[in-house]
PDB file of C-alpha atoms and ligand atoms in Angstrom:
ATOM      1  CA  MET A   1     -10.617  -1.746 -17.222  1.00  0.00           C
ATOM      2  CA  ALA A   2      -8.468  -1.258 -13.503  1.00  0.00           C
ATOM      3  CA  VAL A   3      -8.854   1.824 -11.913  1.00  0.00           C
ATOM      4  CA  ALA A   4      -6.489   2.541  -9.256  1.00  0.00           C
ATOM      5  CA  LEU A   5      -6.897   3.938  -5.595  1.00  0.00           C
ATOM      6  CA  ILE A   6      -4.194   5.845  -4.277  1.00  0.00           C
ATOM      7  CA  VAL A   7      -4.018   6.285  -0.133  1.00  0.00           C
ATOM      8  CA  ALA A   8      -2.511   9.633   0.557  1.00  0.00           C
ATOM      9  CA  ALA A   9      -4.640  10.947   3.308  1.00  0.00           C
ATOM     10  CA  GLY A  10      -2.162  10.490   5.861  1.00  0.00           C
ATOM     11  CA  SER A  11      -0.386  12.718   8.621  1.00  0.00           C
ATOM     12  CA  GLY A  12       3.223  11.855   8.066  1.00  0.00           C
ATOM     13  CA  GLU A  13       3.671  11.577  12.164  1.00  0.00           C
ATOM     14  CA  ARG A  14       6.803   9.748  11.977  1.00  0.00           C
ATOM     15  CA  LEU A  15       8.271  11.089   9.038  1.00  0.00           C
ATOM     16  CA  GLY A  16       7.774  14.673  11.135  1.00  0.00           C
ATOM     17  CA  ALA A  17       8.061  16.850   8.046  1.00  0.00           C
ATOM     18  CA  GLY A  18       5.352  19.277   9.127  1.00  0.00           C
ATOM     19  CA  ARG A  19       2.772  18.462   6.463  1.00  0.00           C
ATOM     20  CA  PRO A  20       1.244  15.107   5.220  1.00  0.00           C
ATOM     21  CA  LYS A  21       3.833  13.039   3.635  1.00  0.00           C
ATOM     22  CA  ALA A  22       2.451  12.280   0.401  1.00  0.00           C
ATOM     23  CA  PHE A  23       3.027  16.037  -0.323  1.00  0.00           C
ATOM     24  CA  VAL A  24       6.112  16.276   0.982  1.00  0.00           C
ATOM     25  CA  SER A  25       9.086  17.272  -1.571  1.00  0.00           C
ATOM     26  CA  LEU A  26      11.244  14.380  -2.951  1.00  0.00           C
ATOM     27  CA  ALA A  27      13.827  14.625  -5.528  1.00  0.00           C
ATOM     28  CA  GLY A  28      12.030  17.927  -6.484  1.00  0.00           C
ATOM     29  CA  ARG A  29       8.135  16.690  -6.805  1.00  0.00           C
ATOM     30  CA  PRO A  30       5.640  15.971  -4.479  1.00  0.00           C
ATOM     31  CA  MET A  31       6.205  12.436  -3.286  1.00  0.00           C
ATOM     32  CA  LEU A  32       2.671  11.040  -4.344  1.00  0.00           C
ATOM     33  CA  ALA A  33       3.887  12.382  -8.170  1.00  0.00           C
ATOM     34  CA  TRP A  34       5.748   9.663  -8.231  1.00  0.00           C
ATOM     35  CA  SER A  35       3.277   7.017  -7.853  1.00  0.00           C
ATOM     36  CA  LEU A  36       1.050   8.587 -10.436  1.00  0.00           C
ATOM     37  CA  ASP A  37       3.445   8.325 -12.889  1.00  0.00           C
ATOM     38  CA  ALA A  38       3.781   4.434 -12.436  1.00  0.00           C
ATOM     39  CA  ILE A  39       0.279   3.932 -12.611  1.00  0.00           C
ATOM     40  CA  ARG A  40       0.101   6.026 -15.768  1.00  0.00           C
ATOM     41  CA  ALA A  41       3.008   3.949 -17.445  1.00  0.00           C
ATOM     42  CA  ALA A  42       0.891   1.268 -16.720  1.00  0.00           C
ATOM     43  CA  GLY A  43      -1.961   2.213 -18.621  1.00  0.00           C
ATOM     44  CA  ILE A  44      -4.280   2.971 -15.834  1.00  0.00           C
ATOM     45  CA  SER A  45      -5.969   6.427 -16.406  1.00  0.00           C
ATOM     46  CA  GLU A  46      -8.673   6.013 -14.034  1.00  0.00           C
ATOM     47  CA  ILE A  47      -7.390   7.531 -10.751  1.00  0.00           C
ATOM     48  CA  VAL A  48      -9.128   8.191  -7.044  1.00  0.00           C
ATOM     49  CA  VAL A  49      -6.700   9.806  -4.547  1.00  0.00           C
ATOM     50  CA  ALA A  50      -8.001   9.703  -0.773  1.00  0.00           C
ATOM     51  CA  LEU A  51      -6.402  13.393   0.667  1.00  0.00           C
ATOM     52  CA  PRO A  52      -6.078  15.108   3.670  1.00  0.00           C
ATOM     53  CA  PRO A  53      -8.170  18.102   4.079  1.00  0.00           C
ATOM     54  CA  THR A  54      -5.122  20.406   3.482  1.00  0.00           C
ATOM     55  CA  GLU A  55      -4.598  18.865   0.163  1.00  0.00           C
ATOM     56  CA  ASP A  56      -6.271  19.120  -3.363  1.00  0.00           C
ATOM     57  CA  ALA A  57      -6.585  16.188  -6.123  1.00  0.00           C
ATOM     58  CA  PRO A  58      -3.707  15.986  -8.792  1.00  0.00           C
ATOM     59  CA  SER A  59      -4.958  17.239 -12.006  1.00  0.00           C
ATOM     60  CA  GLY A  60      -6.343  14.162 -14.003  1.00  0.00           C
ATOM     61  CA  THR A  61      -7.151  12.430 -10.802  1.00  0.00           C
ATOM     62  CA  VAL A  62     -10.543  12.198  -8.651  1.00  0.00           C
ATOM     63  CA  GLY A  63     -10.125  13.469  -4.988  1.00  0.00           C
ATOM     64  CA  VAL A  64     -12.065  12.239  -1.608  1.00  0.00           C
ATOM     65  CA  PRO A  65     -11.430  13.218   1.432  1.00  0.00           C
ATOM     66  CA  GLY A  66      -9.377  10.493   3.222  1.00  0.00           C
ATOM     67  CA  GLY A  67     -10.582   8.493   7.270  1.00  0.00           C
ATOM     68  CA  ALA A  68      -9.252   8.496  10.261  1.00  0.00           C
ATOM     69  CA  THR A  69      -7.534   4.912   9.365  1.00  0.00           C
ATOM     70  CA  ARG A  70      -5.797   3.918   6.366  1.00  0.00           C
ATOM     71  CA  SER A  71      -9.000   1.283   5.688  1.00  0.00           C
ATOM     72  CA  GLU A  72     -11.343   4.114   5.964  1.00  0.00           C
ATOM     73  CA  SER A  73      -9.090   5.864   3.519  1.00  0.00           C
ATOM     74  CA  VAL A  74      -9.356   3.008   1.185  1.00  0.00           C
ATOM     75  CA  ARG A  75     -12.965   2.435   1.757  1.00  0.00           C
ATOM     76  CA  ALA A  76     -13.515   6.356   0.805  1.00  0.00           C
ATOM     77  CA  ALA A  77     -11.897   6.201  -2.361  1.00  0.00           C
ATOM     78  CA  LEU A  78     -13.292   2.576  -3.336  1.00  0.00           C
ATOM     79  CA  ALA A  79     -17.112   4.622  -2.792  1.00  0.00           C
ATOM     80  CA  ALA A  80     -16.341   7.036  -5.966  1.00  0.00           C
ATOM     81  CA  ALA A  81     -14.547   4.423  -8.446  1.00  0.00           C
ATOM     82  CA  PRO A  82     -15.881   3.545 -11.302  1.00  0.00           C
ATOM     83  CA  PRO A  83     -16.740  -0.114 -12.023  1.00  0.00           C
ATOM     84  CA  GLY A  84     -13.747  -2.534 -13.033  1.00  0.00           C
ATOM     85  CA  ASP A  85     -10.742  -4.306 -10.939  1.00  0.00           C
ATOM     86  CA  VAL A  86      -9.586  -2.672  -8.205  1.00  0.00           C
ATOM     87  CA  VAL A  87      -5.134  -1.953  -7.591  1.00  0.00           C
ATOM     88  CA  VAL A  88      -4.717  -0.011  -3.839  1.00  0.00           C
ATOM     89  CA  HIS A  89      -1.541   1.788  -3.508  1.00  0.00           C
ATOM     90  CA  ASP A  90       0.052   3.824  -0.398  1.00  0.00           C
ATOM     91  CA  ALA A  91       1.578   7.169  -1.875  1.00  0.00           C
ATOM     92  CA  ALA A  92       4.631   6.368   0.521  1.00  0.00           C
ATOM     93  CA  ARG A  93       5.619   4.214  -1.798  1.00  0.00           C
ATOM     94  CA  PRO A  94       7.050   6.512  -4.595  1.00  0.00           C
ATOM     95  CA  LEU A  95       9.773   3.874  -5.851  1.00  0.00           C
ATOM     96  CA  VAL A  96       6.773   1.721  -7.310  1.00  0.00           C
ATOM     97  CA  THR A  97       7.665   0.261 -10.911  1.00  0.00           C
ATOM     98  CA  PRO A  98       4.869   0.279 -13.684  1.00  0.00           C
ATOM     99  CA  ASP A  99       5.071  -3.515 -13.690  1.00  0.00           C
ATOM    100  CA  ALA A 100       3.875  -4.163 -10.126  1.00  0.00           C
ATOM    101  CA  PHE A 101       0.168  -2.768 -10.885  1.00  0.00           C
ATOM    102  CA  THR A 102       0.219  -4.731 -14.355  1.00  0.00           C
ATOM    103  CA  ALA A 103       1.336  -8.088 -12.468  1.00  0.00           C
ATOM    104  CA  THR A 104      -0.861  -7.795  -9.303  1.00  0.00           C
ATOM    105  CA  LEU A 105      -3.840  -6.808 -11.902  1.00  0.00           C
ATOM    106  CA  ALA A 106      -3.034 -10.252 -13.823  1.00  0.00           C
ATOM    107  CA  ALA A 107      -2.336 -12.581 -10.869  1.00  0.00           C
ATOM    108  CA  LEU A 108      -6.133 -11.937 -10.527  1.00  0.00           C
ATOM    109  CA  ALA A 109      -6.762 -14.541 -12.979  1.00  0.00           C
ATOM    110  CA  ASP A 110      -6.548 -17.125 -10.426  1.00  0.00           C
ATOM    111  CA  ALA A 111      -7.315 -15.410  -6.612  1.00  0.00           C
ATOM    112  CA  ASP A 112      -9.565 -12.621  -5.461  1.00  0.00           C
ATOM    113  CA  CYS A 113      -6.631 -10.734  -4.576  1.00  0.00           C
ATOM    114  CA  ALA A 114      -2.906 -10.103  -5.353  1.00  0.00           C
ATOM    115  CA  ILE A 115      -0.456  -8.388  -3.961  1.00  0.00           C
ATOM    116  CA  ALA A 116       3.353  -7.150  -4.201  1.00  0.00           C
ATOM    117  CA  ALA A 117       5.563  -8.755  -1.699  1.00  0.00           C
ATOM    118  CA  ALA A 118       9.203  -9.244  -1.398  1.00  0.00           C
ATOM    119  CA  PRO A 119      10.748 -12.534  -0.051  1.00  0.00           C
ATOM    120  CA  VAL A 120      12.148 -11.785   3.445  1.00  0.00           C
ATOM    121  CA  PRO A 121      16.562 -11.710   3.358  1.00  0.00           C
ATOM    122  CA  ASP A 122      17.087 -11.905   7.340  1.00  0.00           C
ATOM    123  CA  THR A 123      16.598 -14.688   9.234  1.00  0.00           C
ATOM    124  CA  ILE A 124      13.116 -14.154  11.635  1.00  0.00           C
ATOM    125  CA  LYS A 125      13.105 -15.201  14.914  1.00  0.00           C
ATOM    126  CA  GLU A 126      10.021 -14.747  17.077  1.00  0.00           C
ATOM    127  CA  ALA A 127      10.719 -14.022  20.932  1.00  0.00           C
ATOM    128  CA  GLY A 128       8.491 -13.077  24.087  1.00  0.00           C
ATOM    129  CA  GLU A 129       8.078  -9.982  26.077  1.00  0.00           C
ATOM    130  CA  ASP A 130      10.944 -11.414  28.347  1.00  0.00           C
ATOM    131  CA  ARG A 131      13.282 -11.692  25.175  1.00  0.00           C
ATOM    132  CA  PHE A 132      14.216 -15.512  24.961  1.00  0.00           C
ATOM    133  CA  VAL A 133      13.553 -16.883  21.514  1.00  0.00           C
ATOM    134  CA  SER A 134      10.775 -19.272  21.034  1.00  0.00           C
ATOM    135  CA  ALA A 135      10.793 -20.000  17.222  1.00  0.00           C
ATOM    136  CA  THR A 136      12.778 -19.517  14.529  1.00  0.00           C
ATOM    137  CA  LEU A 137      10.759 -19.296  11.267  1.00  0.00           C
ATOM    138  CA  ASP A 138      11.224 -20.784   7.812  1.00  0.00           C
ATOM    139  CA  ARG A 139      12.051 -17.844   6.303  1.00  0.00           C
ATOM    140  CA  SER A 140      11.758 -19.397   2.541  1.00  0.00           C
ATOM    141  CA  ARG A 141       7.848 -19.282   3.247  1.00  0.00           C
ATOM    142  CA  LEU A 142       8.345 -15.450   4.723  1.00  0.00           C
ATOM    143  CA  TRP A 143       7.667 -12.701   2.453  1.00  0.00           C
ATOM    144  CA  ALA A 144       7.412  -8.507   3.110  1.00  0.00           C
ATOM    145  CA  ILE A 145       4.017  -7.322   2.505  1.00  0.00           C
ATOM    146  CA  GLN A 146       4.155  -4.280   0.104  1.00  0.00           C
ATOM    147  CA  THR A 147       1.628  -2.526  -1.989  1.00  0.00           C
ATOM    148  CA  PRO A 148       0.087  -2.487  -4.938  1.00  0.00           C
ATOM    149  CA  GLN A 149      -2.729  -5.070  -4.006  1.00  0.00           C
ATOM    150  CA  ALA A 150      -5.014  -5.668  -6.769  1.00  0.00           C
ATOM    151  CA  PHE A 151      -8.515  -6.685  -6.253  1.00  0.00           C
ATOM    152  CA  ARG A 152     -11.960  -7.805  -7.569  1.00  0.00           C
ATOM    153  CA  ALA A 153     -14.218  -5.308  -6.916  1.00  0.00           C
ATOM    154  CA  ASP A 154     -16.933  -6.862  -4.709  1.00  0.00           C
ATOM    155  CA  VAL A 155     -13.947  -8.745  -2.753  1.00  0.00           C
ATOM    156  CA  LEU A 156     -12.952  -5.740  -1.461  1.00  0.00           C
ATOM    157  CA  ARG A 157     -15.943  -3.747  -0.803  1.00  0.00           C
ATOM    158  CA  LYS A 158     -16.887  -6.892   1.289  1.00  0.00           C
ATOM    159  CA  ALA A 159     -13.923  -6.861   3.047  1.00  0.00           C
ATOM    160  CA  LEU A 160     -14.147  -3.149   3.700  1.00  0.00           C
ATOM    161  CA  ALA A 161     -17.769  -3.764   5.275  1.00  0.00           C
ATOM    162  CA  ALA A 162     -16.164  -4.754   8.248  1.00  0.00           C
ATOM    163  CA  GLY A 163     -16.329  -3.100  11.490  1.00  0.00           C
ATOM    164  CA  GLU A 164     -14.351  -0.347  12.474  1.00  0.00           C
ATOM    165  CA  ASP A 165     -12.483  -1.985  15.335  1.00  0.00           C
ATOM    166  CA  VAL A 166     -11.570  -4.580  12.713  1.00  0.00           C
ATOM    167  CA  LEU A 167     -10.460  -1.970   9.747  1.00  0.00           C
ATOM    168  CA  ALA A 168      -8.408  -0.073  12.865  1.00  0.00           C
ATOM    169  CA  GLN A 169      -6.244  -3.148  13.149  1.00  0.00           C
ATOM    170  CA  ALA A 170      -5.879  -3.943   9.580  1.00  0.00           C
ATOM    171  CA  THR A 171      -2.026  -3.092   8.410  1.00  0.00           C
ATOM    172  CA  ASP A 172      -3.343  -3.852   4.989  1.00  0.00           C
ATOM    173  CA  ASP A 173      -6.103  -4.780   2.973  1.00  0.00           C
ATOM    174  CA  ALA A 174      -5.632  -8.440   1.788  1.00  0.00           C
ATOM    175  CA  TRP A 175      -5.963  -8.946   5.384  1.00  0.00           C
ATOM    176  CA  LEU A 176      -9.150  -8.063   5.606  1.00  0.00           C
ATOM    177  CA  VAL A 177     -10.110 -10.620   2.467  1.00  0.00           C
ATOM    178  CA  GLU A 178      -8.321 -13.352   4.068  1.00  0.00           C
ATOM    179  CA  ARG A 179     -10.288 -13.245   7.576  1.00  0.00           C
ATOM    180  CA  ALA A 180     -13.191 -13.310   4.893  1.00  0.00           C
ATOM    181  CA  GLY A 181     -12.333 -15.916   3.534  1.00  0.00           C
ATOM    182  CA  GLY A 182     -11.387 -14.937  -0.024  1.00  0.00           C
ATOM    183  CA  THR A 183      -8.145 -16.298  -1.587  1.00  0.00           C
ATOM    184  CA  VAL A 184      -4.787 -14.193  -2.063  1.00  0.00           C
ATOM    185  CA  ARG A 185      -1.527 -14.225  -3.569  1.00  0.00           C
ATOM    186  CA  VAL A 186       1.898 -12.834  -3.745  1.00  0.00           C
ATOM    187  CA  VAL A 187       3.440 -11.503  -6.587  1.00  0.00           C
ATOM    188  CA  GLU A 188       7.037 -10.896  -6.257  1.00  0.00           C
ATOM    189  CA  SER A 189       8.418  -7.454  -6.282  1.00  0.00           C
ATOM    190  CA  PRO A 190      11.968  -5.626  -5.130  1.00  0.00           C
ATOM    191  CA  ALA A 191      12.633  -4.670  -1.866  1.00  0.00           C
ATOM    192  CA  ALA A 192      13.485  -1.249  -3.606  1.00  0.00           C
ATOM    193  CA  ASN A 193       9.650  -1.105  -3.485  1.00  0.00           C
ATOM    194  CA  PHE A 194       9.803  -0.087   0.206  1.00  0.00           C
ATOM    195  CA  LYS A 195       7.235   2.720   2.227  1.00  0.00           C
ATOM    196  CA  VAL A 196       8.903   6.153   2.996  1.00  0.00           C
ATOM    197  CA  THR A 197       8.563   6.264   6.983  1.00  0.00           C
ATOM    198  CA  THR A 198      11.196   8.022   8.270  1.00  0.00           C
ATOM    199  CA  PRO A 199      13.490  10.729   7.580  1.00  0.00           C
ATOM    200  CA  HIS A 200      16.069   8.070   6.961  1.00  0.00           C
ATOM    201  CA  ASP A 201      13.618   6.297   4.612  1.00  0.00           C
ATOM    202  CA  LEU A 202      13.046   9.770   2.465  1.00  0.00           C
ATOM    203  CA  ALA A 203      17.109  10.461   1.908  1.00  0.00           C
ATOM    204  CA  LEU A 204      17.035   7.291   0.910  1.00  0.00           C
ATOM    205  CA  ALA A 205      14.294   7.729  -1.621  1.00  0.00           C
ATOM    206  CA  ASP A 206      15.873  10.751  -2.666  1.00  0.00           C
ATOM    207  CA  SER A 207      19.076   9.780  -3.586  1.00  0.00           C
ATOM    208  CA  LEU A 208      17.293   6.992  -5.534  1.00  0.00           C
ATOM    209  CA  LEU A 209      15.313   9.148  -7.445  1.00  0.00           C
ATOM    210  CA  CYS A 210      17.924  12.145  -7.985  1.00  0.00           C
TER     211      CYS A 210
HETATM  212  N1  LIG B   1      -3.062   6.459   5.269  1.00  0.00           N
HETATM  213  C1  LIG B   1      -4.326   6.952   4.597  1.00  0.00           C
HETATM  214  N2  LIG B   1      -5.136   7.568   5.401  1.00  0.00           N
HETATM  215  C2  LIG B   1      -4.708   7.311   7.206  1.00  0.00           C
HETATM  216  C3  LIG B   1      -3.810   6.703   7.385  1.00  0.00           C
HETATM  217  C4  LIG B   1      -2.736   6.515   6.609  1.00  0.00           C
HETATM  218  O1  LIG B   1      -4.353   7.605   3.206  1.00  0.00           O
HETATM  219  N3  LIG B   1      -5.953   7.701   7.708  1.00  0.00           N
HETATM  220  C5  LIG B   1      -2.104   5.967   4.063  1.00  0.00           C
HETATM  221  C6  LIG B   1      -0.802   7.053   3.962  1.00  0.00           C
HETATM  222  O2  LIG B   1      -1.148   8.656   3.303  1.00  0.00           O
HETATM  223  C7  LIG B   1       0.423   6.545   3.332  1.00  0.00           C
HETATM  224  C8  LIG B   1      -0.560   5.197   3.495  1.00  0.00           C
HETATM  225  O3  LIG B   1      -1.727   5.129   4.131  1.00  0.00           O
HETATM  226  O4  LIG B   1       0.258   6.533   2.075  1.00  0.00           O
HETATM  227  C9  LIG B   1       0.369   4.409   4.334  1.00  0.00           C
HETATM  228  O5  LIG B   1       0.647   4.828   5.828  1.00  0.00           O
HETATM  229  P1  LIG B   1       2.033   5.169   6.349  1.00  0.00           P
HETATM  230  O6  LIG B   1       2.968   5.167   5.868  1.00  0.00           O
HETATM  231  O7  LIG B   1       1.525   4.673   7.602  1.00  0.00           O
HETATM  232  O8  LIG B   1       1.172   6.844   6.443  1.00  0.00           O
HETATM  233  P2  LIG B   1       0.925   7.855   7.468  1.00  0.00           P
HETATM  234  O9  LIG B   1       0.204   7.170   8.719  1.00  0.00           O
HETATM  235  O10 LIG B   1       0.950   9.461   6.831  1.00  0.00           O
HETATM  236  O11 LIG B   1       2.519   7.994   8.467  1.00  0.00           O
HETATM  237  P3  LIG B   1       2.471   7.788  10.349  1.00  0.00           P
HETATM  238  O12 LIG B   1       1.705   6.777  10.330  1.00  0.00           O
HETATM  239  O13 LIG B   1       3.951   8.020  10.485  1.00  0.00           O
HETATM  240  O14 LIG B   1       1.395   9.287  10.708  1.00  0.00           O
HETATM  241 MG1  LIG B   2      -0.104   5.248   9.635  1.00  0.00          MG
END
């Protein structure tokens, strides 16, 4: 049995909506509600949500206070999780589909961690501070990383035992597994599972969900 950990404790500074991003109204419901629907449709009923201080846990979920960084919020949610494989998801990705949860959890059969990711459509170049290009990367090997990210619980627990300085650097949990020597697989996911970061993203998500 798998448990879903949703991180919803961020303040949403870049969105600037005046309340924590996961609770901003999106197509008539709190943003978080869309991810909860997808998780439940994937057959996952155990859900722990890391929350900002001002918000209550949605019904049918276990709420925990979030941390100062995203990784600390994941760690707080994991501490409250029942045993079983774990799938971590950002509340800021409301267009996620149930399939992303089932596919990442299934891919744990041959990896310590499996992460939703979209092929990169653009040409990616590296440039120095002087803006002169130093390399053009092989796009066929590049993936834009999303959530959900699925883990064996003991692997995630060990990865999150890193110091606070390391946790503060982590932009996803899979990186913590990589640096601990674990195996990480990508599972192809549509670019439509984007993260709502700016007002433009919110308007786009709203038009897609209405
Ligand atoms: N998150 C969290 N705890 C934190 C920081 C972030 O649970 N201390 C969650 C957010 O709620 C979000 C996800 O991590 O669902 C991805 O983070 P991000 O998109 O950066 O959201 P915010 O941190 O809220 O936004 P911003 O960085 O613009 O303030
Ligand atoms: Mg943030």
